């Protein structure tokens, strides 16, 4: 009797110790020895036997390609009225069920216009008649509210478009000249904007602008854990993308950046360019620049046009000088090529 | 004929007993199978949220290392590491995929500055960020013979020396009357009760600060306290009842039990001191050491009181002093070199349980000597003064 009791005690003790050992040291059994390396943001090379976590996207992995978005302009389906007015027709479809990998391994429910954040860049010339066919395929109510001049009933605020196929046609004349945001204006507004329902609307002057290598940068943030603080910041949604995939430009060539700040929660954002200064046109409404600077400060939906040329080839950073933002993804790089060399490849200009 | 009939009855009843024991289990198994199988949809509501706990942060040369445990209901993937809310490319060893309760080591290359506060953040695959704040960065202690000796010296100061000093009261206690003797035994019980409460408080604090809710900190402590109490109660009674055959006198047996209990408690104190040195609050631990030393002198009295009734056995007394005091050294080693909040909680709770059983033994002994009476003035005042003395010396800690 006594022996069985003590055996029982020993078994009980052994099980307890065994179980706690498993809880305490679960990874004893899985040893991996393959050595990987990675480079820190300060340039140090680190070796590890484990897994590397780095907000570094390779081109093949990325679901939304910031490089493609950068220089893509949607001019719409063009037709002419009898009086010669250009009519541009666009179709924009809203959805709110997509889960996108926004940074390697981070999955976030994005609400999209035409499947991307930001939505397509809508571009027209001042005076064009715009017809935007809006379809809401989401599960919530959505609208499109354009910044600019238009009749009240085209403002996308009180004309709520219902979910699951609701439709609305926004019709107005393009204007004024400049760069403007468009976004959903359904309450709670903050929620609809931070999930990604916004995009850029460019109105060109009738006489056009000087030819340039043109690009769009939407400065945005992602609050992936819904604590009203952004976990990531970026130019064009994907954190650190243009740092690891520099934007290729040429020396002595005019670069025009349409920049729109859509960051929520943080009162300001800013844009600092390295090794250069730029002419800045606030809101792009005036054809004469207001500043020659390397630093602008932008509040919510504040935007403008930046124009610059690089004299020397090489790598130049551009980033928020609010360093918190740049260290959480809002940082990029221009790779300036010598024009003499790149001319052979032929350079495409924006329109 | 009659015998066979009896056998048959016996067999059926045995079968009935077995069946009645097994049947409820069968139903539990059926219920589980149903819930995990066809009945799963019934319970399929609500959203399971991921949760991780950053249990430990170590600062080493140009690197910060965070030990992360999945303490939520679902597996998670560790995908982003940050320091002060600034994203840093990092390594996860062995990998970032964590099953429930699994841990991993996140290595963040970072040029940190000594004595500055840092917030270490880990983001999981659904974008949720978890954070741990470190008040003051300091190099993680690495094992060196010098440091081991340093900890051994601290352990000796805190554990062995004060207990030995406390034992020097033995000749005094030996010469006093029975009433006064009971006063000292009760004083010991009071001292110990204070220590036990102190250990429980400390272990709950450690668990609240460092362990995830899924460990049910307070209940973990309660369970370990009770288990430790029961185990020592069983073993202790065996030792006391066999003290004659083992050539122990009863006072020696009780003294031994008390020193084992105090030893377990001092192991927990050693852990706390080692950990305090480990997280860089050196000044704090000098203060801690002085406090503990004064505090622990009273532990010597606890051993001396029962031993005063036997022959004066200096050898045995010294051994008991070492049993009670030396665990502080081992505790300091473990706390300094291999600190884990989980082991801390467990050992502090074991110490508390051990002390409760010692208190029980002391009270039983006083009761026996006092003809079943515990409510004498000497006992009550001894108990009360024991608590008070401990409280007053604890202010120093």
XYZ file of C-alpha atoms in Angstrom:
748
model
C 0.000 0.000 0.000
C 2.745 2.356 1.044
C 4.861 1.664 -2.024
C 1.941 2.288 -4.402
C 1.234 5.560 -2.680
C 4.802 6.786 -3.000
C 4.994 5.562 -6.611
C 1.855 7.538 -7.287
C 3.420 10.604 -5.676
C 6.538 10.211 -7.809
C 4.473 9.866 -10.986
C 2.438 12.934 -10.058
C 5.590 14.923 -9.358
C 7.233 13.798 -12.605
C 4.160 14.775 -14.642
C 3.985 18.193 -13.005
C 7.668 18.874 -13.601
C 7.453 17.530 -17.163
C 4.441 19.677 -18.018
C 5.951 22.836 -16.591
C 9.160 22.127 -18.502
C 7.151 21.889 -21.731
C 5.412 25.184 -20.949
C 8.670 26.898 -20.039
C 10.884 25.628 -22.836
C 8.626 24.792 -25.765
C 11.212 25.671 -28.372
C 13.891 23.286 -27.176
C 12.806 20.724 -29.713
C 12.871 22.916 -32.794
C 16.376 23.965 -33.597
C 17.208 25.588 -36.891
C 20.714 26.369 -38.021
C 20.473 28.021 -41.453
C 22.128 31.442 -41.257
C 20.357 34.473 -42.796
C 21.511 38.065 -42.951
C 19.737 41.409 -43.026
C 20.693 45.059 -43.046
C 19.413 47.432 -40.357
C 18.175 50.943 -41.176
C 21.557 52.243 -40.003
C 23.374 49.941 -42.411
C 24.600 47.253 -40.032
C 24.628 43.658 -41.290
C 23.135 41.214 -38.812
C 23.191 37.411 -38.927
C 20.481 35.175 -37.540
C 19.563 31.518 -37.447
C 15.902 32.506 -37.246
C 13.468 34.496 -39.326
C 14.050 38.069 -40.500
C 11.262 40.582 -39.869
C 11.887 43.637 -41.979
C 9.311 45.979 -43.582
C 11.054 45.271 -46.881
C 8.832 44.269 -49.783
C 10.186 42.655 -52.898
C 8.474 43.734 -56.129
C 6.926 40.306 -56.722
C 5.309 40.121 -53.275
C 3.540 43.443 -53.139
C -0.232 43.395 -53.673
C -0.538 47.103 -54.409
C 2.376 48.380 -56.474
C 3.333 51.912 -55.400
C 5.668 52.175 -58.381
C 2.805 51.609 -60.803
C 0.484 53.952 -58.913
C 3.138 56.684 -58.853
C 2.912 57.598 -62.537
C -0.552 56.280 -63.429
C -3.191 58.859 -64.430
C -6.754 58.029 -65.342
C -7.976 60.401 -68.068
C -11.356 58.618 -68.438
C -13.299 57.691 -71.563
C -13.136 60.800 -73.712
C -15.920 62.054 -75.979
C -16.914 65.501 -77.322
C -20.162 67.432 -77.028
C -21.513 69.315 -80.072
C -20.150 72.560 -78.693
C -16.688 71.027 -78.499
C -16.642 70.450 -74.740
C -14.615 67.388 -73.748
C -16.574 64.841 -71.735
C -14.618 62.451 -69.546
C -16.374 59.424 -68.116
C -14.957 57.380 -65.242
C -16.204 54.347 -63.349
C -15.355 54.035 -59.683
C -16.369 51.020 -57.627
C -16.207 51.074 -53.840
C -15.560 47.903 -51.814
C -14.954 47.369 -48.111
C -14.186 43.678 -47.612
C -10.661 43.395 -48.941
C -7.846 42.300 -46.606
C -4.512 43.481 -47.961
C -0.977 42.755 -46.827
C 0.061 46.369 -46.242
C 3.545 45.622 -44.931
C 5.209 42.183 -44.969
C 3.097 39.989 -42.696
C 0.661 42.735 -41.643
C -2.893 42.167 -42.867
C -5.353 45.050 -42.775
C -8.944 45.458 -43.959
C -8.723 48.172 -46.616
C -11.766 49.967 -48.066
C -11.044 50.754 -51.675
C -12.023 52.731 -54.765
C -11.324 50.431 -57.746
C -9.470 47.966 -55.536
C -6.587 50.121 -54.361
C -5.575 52.578 -51.659
C -5.338 55.333 -52.785
C -8.018 55.062 -55.468
C -7.226 55.915 -59.116
C -5.783 59.351 -59.883
C -8.532 61.123 -61.821
C -7.120 63.662 -64.248
C -8.881 66.200 -66.466
C -8.413 69.665 -67.955
C -10.152 72.708 -66.577
C -13.605 73.075 -68.112
C -14.005 69.409 -69.099
C -17.364 67.872 -68.249
C -16.815 65.011 -65.828
C -19.170 62.078 -65.447
C -18.213 59.696 -62.644
C -20.246 56.493 -62.488
C -20.051 55.444 -58.872
C -21.023 51.920 -57.855
C -21.027 50.899 -54.210
C -20.283 47.192 -53.987
C -19.409 47.453 -50.314
C -21.447 46.319 -47.337
C -21.720 49.853 -45.943
C -22.928 53.165 -47.351
C -20.312 55.137 -49.291
C -20.046 58.262 -51.449
C -17.406 60.246 -53.286
C -16.856 63.782 -52.138
C -14.603 65.784 -54.469
C -12.786 68.863 -53.270
C -13.308 71.594 -55.871
C -16.147 73.638 -57.330
C -19.446 71.882 -58.114
C -23.189 72.048 -57.422
C -24.333 71.125 -53.903
C -26.099 67.928 -55.009
C -22.800 66.677 -56.523
C -20.945 67.095 -53.218
C -21.244 63.460 -52.090
C -22.310 64.304 -48.571
C -26.109 64.060 -48.369
C -26.537 61.826 -51.428
C -25.751 58.587 -49.606
C -25.174 55.613 -51.915
C -26.481 52.358 -50.472
C -24.457 49.159 -50.181
C -24.494 46.073 -52.424
C -24.715 47.774 -55.810
C -26.009 51.270 -55.036
C -25.291 53.727 -57.886
C -24.791 57.449 -58.336
C -23.463 59.581 -61.180
C -21.426 62.618 -60.209
C -21.532 65.232 -62.990
C -19.692 68.529 -62.841
C -17.264 70.731 -64.673
C -13.568 70.164 -63.789
C -12.182 73.029 -61.726
C -10.436 74.888 -60.366
C -6.957 74.139 -61.711
C -4.830 72.292 -59.154
C -4.484 69.075 -57.232
C -7.388 67.999 -55.013
C -8.339 65.004 -52.951
C -11.524 63.033 -53.254
C -12.827 60.776 -50.486
C -15.859 59.098 -49.023
C -17.990 61.395 -46.872
C -20.166 58.952 -44.945
C -20.201 59.117 -41.150
C -18.213 58.144 -39.168
C -16.010 60.041 -41.571
C -12.714 59.236 -39.903
C -13.371 55.513 -40.204
C -14.216 55.740 -43.914
C -11.129 57.796 -44.671
C -8.543 55.901 -42.633
C -9.630 52.607 -44.134
C -8.569 53.927 -47.518
C -11.484 55.550 -49.360
C -9.586 58.446 -50.918
C -7.680 59.389 -54.049
C -6.256 62.268 -56.044
C -8.083 64.517 -58.531
C -5.860 66.625 -60.808
C -7.207 69.510 -62.903
C -4.721 70.709 -65.536
C -4.783 74.273 -66.808
C -6.132 74.661 -70.377
C -2.769 75.828 -71.633
C -1.101 72.827 -69.967
C 1.991 72.714 -67.802
C 5.607 72.446 -68.853
C 6.491 68.815 -69.798
C 7.916 66.937 -66.820
C 8.367 63.547 -65.235
C 5.138 63.627 -63.220
C 4.222 61.599 -60.197
C 1.591 61.440 -57.468
C 2.381 60.950 -53.802
C -0.401 60.482 -51.307
C 0.957 60.737 -47.781
C -1.080 58.345 -45.685
C -1.085 56.417 -42.435
C -2.452 53.067 -41.319
C -3.977 52.546 -37.895
C -3.887 48.766 -37.951
C -4.929 48.279 -34.320
C -7.677 50.916 -34.215
C -6.309 52.873 -31.273
C -6.563 56.217 -33.149
C -2.803 56.279 -33.578
C -1.126 55.357 -36.833
C 1.017 52.228 -36.735
C 2.509 52.893 -40.165
C 3.048 55.905 -42.387
C 3.913 55.983 -46.074
C 4.016 57.806 -49.341
C 1.495 55.753 -51.342
C 0.397 53.285 -48.658
C 3.242 50.758 -48.460
C 5.691 51.682 -45.647
C 9.373 52.050 -46.660
C 8.573 51.006 -50.254
C 10.381 53.791 -52.113
C 13.329 53.441 -49.730
C 13.955 49.902 -50.860
C 12.807 50.594 -54.434
C 14.124 54.058 -55.280
C 12.214 56.154 -57.818
C 14.415 56.498 -60.895
C 14.692 60.023 -62.321
C 17.206 61.887 -64.501
C 19.503 64.821 -63.956
C 18.461 68.127 -65.567
C 14.920 66.952 -66.028
C 11.901 68.661 -64.518
C 10.221 66.514 -61.875
C 6.660 67.376 -60.869
C 5.184 65.770 -57.759
C 1.488 66.095 -56.942
C 1.483 65.628 -53.188
C -1.655 65.185 -51.065
C -1.640 64.660 -47.290
C -4.323 62.185 -46.183
C -2.829 61.328 -42.767
C -5.461 61.217 -40.038
C -5.001 61.446 -36.245
C -1.726 63.388 -36.449
C -2.377 67.107 -36.967
C 0.463 67.681 -39.415
C 2.710 65.980 -41.887
C 5.613 67.341 -43.868
C 7.810 66.702 -46.891
C 11.547 67.185 -46.890
C 13.698 66.668 -50.000
C 17.433 65.929 -49.772
C 20.148 67.622 -51.797
C 17.739 69.992 -53.471
C 14.986 72.599 -53.107
C 11.685 72.729 -54.925
C 9.235 75.272 -56.214
C 5.996 74.787 -54.334
C 2.507 75.629 -55.616
C 0.027 75.265 -52.698
C -3.087 73.414 -53.937
C -1.629 73.913 -57.452
C -4.163 76.642 -58.135
C -1.634 79.288 -59.074
C 0.873 78.941 -61.895
C 3.475 80.981 -60.028
C 5.224 79.164 -57.165
C 4.731 80.515 -53.651
C 7.879 79.040 -52.098
C 11.304 77.822 -52.980
C 12.048 75.425 -50.148
C 13.044 71.907 -49.135
C 10.359 71.621 -46.464
C 6.598 72.060 -46.524
C 4.121 71.444 -43.747
C 0.769 69.896 -44.579
C -2.402 69.631 -42.540
C -5.236 67.151 -43.306
C -6.037 67.088 -47.077
C -3.630 69.966 -47.621
C -1.854 69.465 -50.937
C 0.217 71.089 -53.606
C 2.581 70.675 -56.533
C 6.361 70.430 -56.180
C 8.732 71.066 -59.077
C 12.491 70.457 -59.064
C 15.472 69.309 -61.086
C 18.564 67.479 -59.900
C 21.986 68.632 -61.039
C 24.032 65.783 -59.573
C 23.345 62.064 -59.999
C 23.061 59.780 -56.995
C 20.714 58.697 -54.220
C 18.608 61.327 -52.461
C 16.198 60.677 -49.617
C 12.811 62.314 -49.287
C 10.843 61.868 -46.074
C 8.761 63.392 -43.323
C 10.950 65.517 -41.108
C 8.600 64.492 -38.363
C 11.024 61.642 -37.771
C 8.464 59.425 -36.089
C 6.624 59.236 -39.432
C 9.752 58.492 -41.442
C 10.851 55.788 -39.006
C 7.440 54.199 -39.333
C 7.551 54.075 -43.124
C 7.145 57.553 -44.660
C 10.586 57.627 -46.253
C 11.703 57.139 -49.836
C 14.548 57.679 -52.203
C 15.179 59.211 -55.628
C 17.861 57.507 -57.670
C 19.038 60.280 -59.981
C 20.651 58.917 -63.151
C 22.977 60.906 -65.345
C 20.835 62.111 -68.239
C 23.517 61.394 -70.842
C 23.374 57.702 -70.003
C 19.640 57.320 -69.618
C 18.810 59.150 -72.869
C 19.868 56.054 -74.750
C 17.095 54.075 -73.073
C 14.528 56.723 -73.956
C 12.572 58.439 -71.211
C 8.817 58.651 -71.116
C 7.330 61.973 -70.112
C 4.062 62.464 -68.358
C 1.415 64.166 -70.437
C -23.208 -22.892 -2.963
C -23.482 -19.980 -0.628
C -19.881 -18.987 -1.335
C -20.480 -18.867 -5.055
C -23.519 -16.725 -4.585
C -21.475 -14.345 -2.493
C -18.805 -14.173 -5.136
C -21.379 -13.360 -7.744
C -22.764 -10.507 -5.662
C -19.279 -9.261 -5.053
C -18.478 -9.303 -8.744
C -21.638 -7.513 -9.779
C -21.188 -4.820 -7.167
C -17.578 -4.292 -8.194
C -18.738 -3.996 -11.763
C -21.421 -1.513 -10.712
C -18.904 0.612 -8.856
C -16.581 0.612 -11.842
C -19.415 1.422 -14.210
C -20.743 4.265 -12.083
C -17.226 5.688 -12.010
C -16.759 5.402 -15.751
C -20.178 6.521 -16.997
C -19.770 10.253 -16.233
C -16.399 10.177 -17.998
C -18.004 8.616 -21.049
C -20.493 11.467 -21.160
C -17.714 14.040 -20.862
C -15.919 12.396 -23.796
C -19.127 12.337 -25.861
C -19.724 16.017 -25.045
C -16.175 16.949 -26.091
C -16.418 14.966 -29.323
C -19.728 16.645 -30.109
C -18.432 20.159 -29.451
C -15.261 19.653 -31.471
C -17.158 17.753 -34.161
C -20.717 18.283 -35.443
C -21.701 20.679 -32.631
C -18.850 23.086 -33.403
C -21.115 25.549 -35.194
C -23.121 26.077 -32.021
C -20.183 27.710 -30.322
C -18.806 29.439 -33.383
C -19.504 33.042 -32.527
C -17.421 35.965 -31.367
C -14.007 36.912 -32.687
C -10.865 35.433 -31.163
C -8.339 38.215 -30.651
C -4.600 37.594 -30.710
C -2.591 38.357 -27.596
C 1.112 38.197 -26.895
C 3.093 39.092 -23.789
C 6.603 40.489 -23.845
C 7.867 38.608 -20.812
C 11.448 39.744 -20.718
C 13.666 42.374 -22.335
C 17.460 42.041 -22.284
C 19.910 44.733 -23.309
C 23.121 43.363 -24.753
C 25.863 44.811 -26.928
C 24.171 46.913 -29.690
C 21.065 44.809 -29.422
C 17.795 44.559 -27.525
C 16.296 41.099 -27.066
C 12.647 40.546 -26.249
C 11.199 37.231 -25.146
C 7.672 37.029 -26.514
C 4.998 34.517 -25.559
C 1.708 33.867 -27.327
C -0.780 34.192 -24.473
C -3.896 34.467 -26.603
C -6.421 31.912 -27.828
C -5.123 31.669 -31.422
C -1.746 31.204 -33.122
C -0.018 34.461 -34.122
C 2.808 35.595 -36.360
C 5.299 38.161 -35.060
C 5.784 40.560 -37.989
C 7.142 43.923 -36.845
C 9.426 44.972 -33.986
C 9.899 48.547 -32.841
C 11.815 50.516 -30.242
C 10.045 53.586 -28.858
C 7.433 53.178 -31.588
C 10.060 53.366 -34.373
C 10.144 50.320 -36.639
C 13.397 48.320 -36.672
C 14.350 45.432 -38.982
C 14.888 42.507 -36.621
C 15.387 38.782 -36.310
C 13.032 36.289 -34.679
C 14.597 33.078 -33.401
C 13.632 30.346 -34.056
C 10.729 31.867 -36.026
C 7.821 34.283 -35.798
C 4.996 31.753 -35.858
C 3.746 31.126 -32.337
C 1.277 28.477 -31.261
C -0.558 29.102 -27.973
C 1.927 29.538 -25.092
C 4.918 29.196 -27.431
C 7.761 31.669 -26.950
C 10.242 33.200 -29.330
C 13.201 35.551 -29.080
C 13.043 38.832 -31.011
C 16.495 40.296 -31.599
C 16.393 44.011 -32.358
C 19.713 45.560 -33.443
C 19.732 48.907 -31.650
C 22.383 51.231 -30.217
C 20.723 51.792 -26.868
C 21.920 54.112 -24.120
C 22.422 53.015 -20.575
C 19.900 54.137 -17.940
C 17.411 55.479 -20.494
C 13.836 54.230 -20.602
C 12.694 52.248 -23.650
C 9.381 50.995 -24.943
C 9.654 47.776 -26.910
C 6.779 47.093 -29.308
C 5.854 43.924 -31.161
C 3.193 43.883 -33.873
C 1.427 40.692 -34.907
C -0.099 39.739 -38.259
C -3.483 41.421 -37.770
C -1.719 44.731 -37.101
C -2.151 44.787 -33.327
C 0.825 46.226 -31.475
C 1.865 45.112 -27.977
C 4.284 47.064 -25.838
C 6.520 46.658 -22.812
C 8.127 49.571 -21.055
C 11.598 49.284 -19.529
C 12.333 51.989 -16.968
C 16.069 51.950 -17.324
C 18.212 50.067 -19.820
C 21.191 48.177 -18.425
C 23.439 45.409 -19.679
C 22.022 41.961 -19.114
C 24.227 40.138 -16.642
C 26.401 37.503 -18.188
C 27.807 34.708 -16.156
C 31.338 35.422 -14.940
C 33.082 33.859 -11.938
C 33.478 37.321 -10.413
C 29.781 38.026 -10.638
C 28.943 34.564 -9.289
C 31.175 35.267 -6.283
C 29.567 38.690 -5.903
C 26.124 37.100 -5.786
C 27.375 34.447 -3.351
C 28.641 37.213 -1.040
C 25.330 39.057 -1.254
C 23.477 35.810 -0.571
C 25.683 35.185 2.445
C 25.036 38.686 3.788
C 21.322 38.404 3.283
C 20.785 34.750 4.117
C 23.392 32.983 6.165
C 24.889 35.726 8.361
C 21.621 37.232 9.661
C 20.134 33.801 10.336
C 23.282 32.816 12.253
C 23.146 36.055 14.243
C 19.522 35.311 15.049
C 20.535 31.874 16.298
C 22.793 33.524 18.885
C 19.658 34.326 20.880
C 19.374 30.647 21.671
C 21.201 30.734 25.060
C 18.908 33.578 26.098
C 15.742 31.766 25.061
C 17.028 28.643 26.779
C 17.186 30.301 30.185
C 13.715 31.858 30.270
C 10.507 30.550 31.812
C 7.930 28.397 29.998
C 5.582 31.357 29.600
C 8.265 33.502 28.035
C 9.330 30.580 25.913
C 5.813 30.300 24.507
C 5.942 33.996 23.868
C 9.007 33.472 21.681
C 7.453 30.536 19.844
C 4.362 32.618 19.103
C 6.596 35.527 18.096
C 8.223 33.174 15.594
C 4.821 32.184 14.213
C 3.951 35.880 13.851
C 7.223 36.593 12.053
C 6.617 33.714 9.690
C 3.022 34.640 8.953
C 4.252 38.046 7.924
C 6.873 36.481 5.638
C 4.274 34.221 4.014
C 1.934 37.125 3.297
C 4.898 39.086 1.985
C 5.841 36.253 -0.404
C 2.291 35.931 -1.695
C 2.054 39.660 -2.281
C 5.392 39.650 -4.095
C 4.512 36.692 -6.309
C 1.149 38.181 -7.287
C 2.931 41.439 -8.089
C 5.511 39.700 -10.292
C 2.797 37.779 -12.072
C 0.663 40.883 -12.650
C 3.596 42.792 -14.075
C 5.107 40.107 -16.248
C 2.748 37.221 -16.860
C -0.238 37.248 -19.172
C -3.760 37.047 -17.795
C -4.058 33.582 -19.273
C -1.804 32.279 -16.498
C -4.486 33.355 -13.950
C -1.719 34.827 -11.763
C -3.513 34.947 -8.398
C -4.961 31.456 -8.825
C -1.583 30.104 -9.925
C -0.092 31.499 -6.709
C -2.948 30.108 -4.585
C -2.606 26.654 -6.156
C 1.157 26.491 -5.682
C 0.883 27.760 -2.089
C -1.609 25.033 -1.215
C 0.331 22.288 -3.040
C 3.563 23.296 -1.360
C 1.825 23.411 2.018
C 0.318 19.953 1.536
C 3.545 18.374 0.325
C 5.563 19.739 3.254
C 2.777 18.955 5.708
C 2.867 15.326 4.628
C 6.670 15.049 4.658
C 6.960 17.129 7.843
C 4.588 14.892 9.802
C 6.545 11.877 8.605
C 9.784 13.407 9.887
C 8.308 14.481 13.218
C 6.593 11.136 13.824
C 9.753 9.267 12.940
C 12.020 11.618 14.840
C 12.654 8.988 17.515
C 13.709 6.289 15.138
C 15.770 8.795 13.144
C 17.599 9.761 16.315
C 16.127 13.279 16.265
C 14.519 14.854 19.226
C 11.191 16.546 18.490
C 12.600 20.068 18.830
C 15.262 19.196 16.263
C 12.625 17.876 13.873
C 10.594 21.052 14.236
C 13.684 23.213 13.939
C 14.594 21.359 10.746
C 11.111 21.898 9.295
C 11.293 25.589 10.117
C 14.703 25.939 8.522
C 13.531 24.175 5.351
C 10.512 26.476 5.180
C 12.629 29.569 5.733
C 15.177 28.256 3.222
C 12.496 28.070 0.534
C 11.423 31.574 1.442
C 14.998 32.881 1.286
C 15.406 31.325 -2.136
C 12.585 33.605 -3.289
C 14.269 36.598 -1.637
C 17.530 35.705 -3.394
C 15.667 35.690 -6.701
C 14.328 39.170 -6.006
C 17.793 40.500 -5.154
C 19.449 38.856 -8.171
C 16.754 40.243 -10.436
C 17.126 43.733 -8.936
C 20.863 43.654 -9.695
C 20.036 42.191 -13.108
C 17.764 45.052 -14.121
C 20.395 47.557 -13.033
C 18.921 49.065 -9.905
C 22.194 48.558 -8.030
C 21.619 51.369 -5.542
C 18.219 49.987 -4.824
C 19.671 46.579 -4.133
C 22.272 47.853 -1.658
C 19.346 49.215 0.292
C 17.482 45.998 -0.280
C 20.398 43.991 1.082
C 20.669 46.015 4.295
C 16.924 45.711 4.782
C 16.880 41.988 4.153
C 19.798 41.433 6.506
C 18.007 43.105 9.433
C 14.762 41.462 8.494
C 16.305 38.000 8.283
C 17.927 38.145 11.722
C 14.447 37.454 13.025
C 14.406 34.256 10.993
C 17.263 32.984 13.172
C 15.062 33.430 16.239
C 12.408 31.319 14.525
C 14.825 28.409 14.356
C 16.386 29.051 17.740
C 13.083 29.051 19.644
C 12.117 25.368 19.250
C 15.762 24.234 19.352
C 16.214 25.790 22.772
C 14.241 22.962 24.357
C 16.635 20.187 23.401
C 20.279 19.753 24.215
C 22.496 22.471 22.864
C 23.667 21.036 19.554
C 25.863 23.605 17.913
C 26.635 21.423 14.892
C 22.974 20.769 14.089
C 22.146 24.409 14.695
C 24.775 25.537 12.236
C 23.500 23.099 9.620
C 19.986 24.456 10.091
C 21.295 27.983 9.725
C 22.862 26.978 6.422
C 19.714 25.172 5.268
C 17.703 28.313 6.010
C 20.212 30.882 4.746
C 22.158 29.436 1.817
C 19.209 29.198 -0.625
C 19.504 32.996 -0.833
C 22.779 32.449 -2.719
C 21.220 30.046 -5.229
C 18.248 32.363 -5.590
C 20.550 35.303 -6.331
C 22.387 33.285 -8.991
C 19.200 32.265 -10.721
C 17.607 35.702 -10.357
C 20.692 37.423 -11.734
C 21.722 35.104 -14.554
C 18.563 33.352 -15.677
C 15.654 35.447 -14.502
C 12.246 34.246 -15.540
C 9.121 35.785 -14.052
C 7.353 32.449 -14.206
C 9.930 30.643 -12.019
C 9.966 33.614 -9.660
C 6.233 33.400 -9.119
C 6.413 29.649 -8.579
C 9.273 29.788 -6.063
C 7.810 32.680 -4.089
C 4.549 30.748 -3.825
C 6.335 27.535 -2.792
C 8.095 29.557 -0.069
C 4.765 30.894 1.201
C 3.235 27.418 1.328
C 6.276 26.108 3.194
C 5.952 28.838 5.799
C 2.258 28.197 6.356
C 3.046 24.602 7.190
C 5.794 25.686 9.626
C 3.319 28.016 11.353
C 0.891 25.142 11.701
C 3.557 22.935 13.273
C 4.578 25.690 15.698
C 1.004 26.352 16.785
C 0.349 22.650 17.242
C 3.418 22.411 19.422
C 2.517 25.371 21.581
C -0.992 23.995 21.941
C 0.350 20.636 23.058
C 2.770 22.168 25.573
C 0.056 24.488 26.833
C -2.498 21.706 27.371
C -4.602 22.633 24.351
C -4.695 26.325 25.110
C -3.638 28.911 22.543
C -5.310 31.976 24.000
C -2.788 32.807 26.712
C -1.428 36.316 26.937
C 2.108 35.194 26.078
C 0.973 33.451 22.891
C -1.291 36.227 21.671
C 1.142 39.026 22.455
C 4.032 37.038 20.955
C 2.130 36.545 17.718
C 1.135 40.197 17.541
C 4.630 41.485 18.296
C 6.068 39.104 15.687
C 3.891 40.676 13.009
C 4.710 44.189 14.211
C 8.467 43.643 14.299
C 8.381 42.300 10.776
C 6.300 45.186 9.559
C 8.684 47.712 11.113
C 11.810 46.046 9.719
C 10.084 45.652 6.340
C 9.886 49.422 6.032
C 13.661 49.292 5.680
C 13.376 47.015 2.636
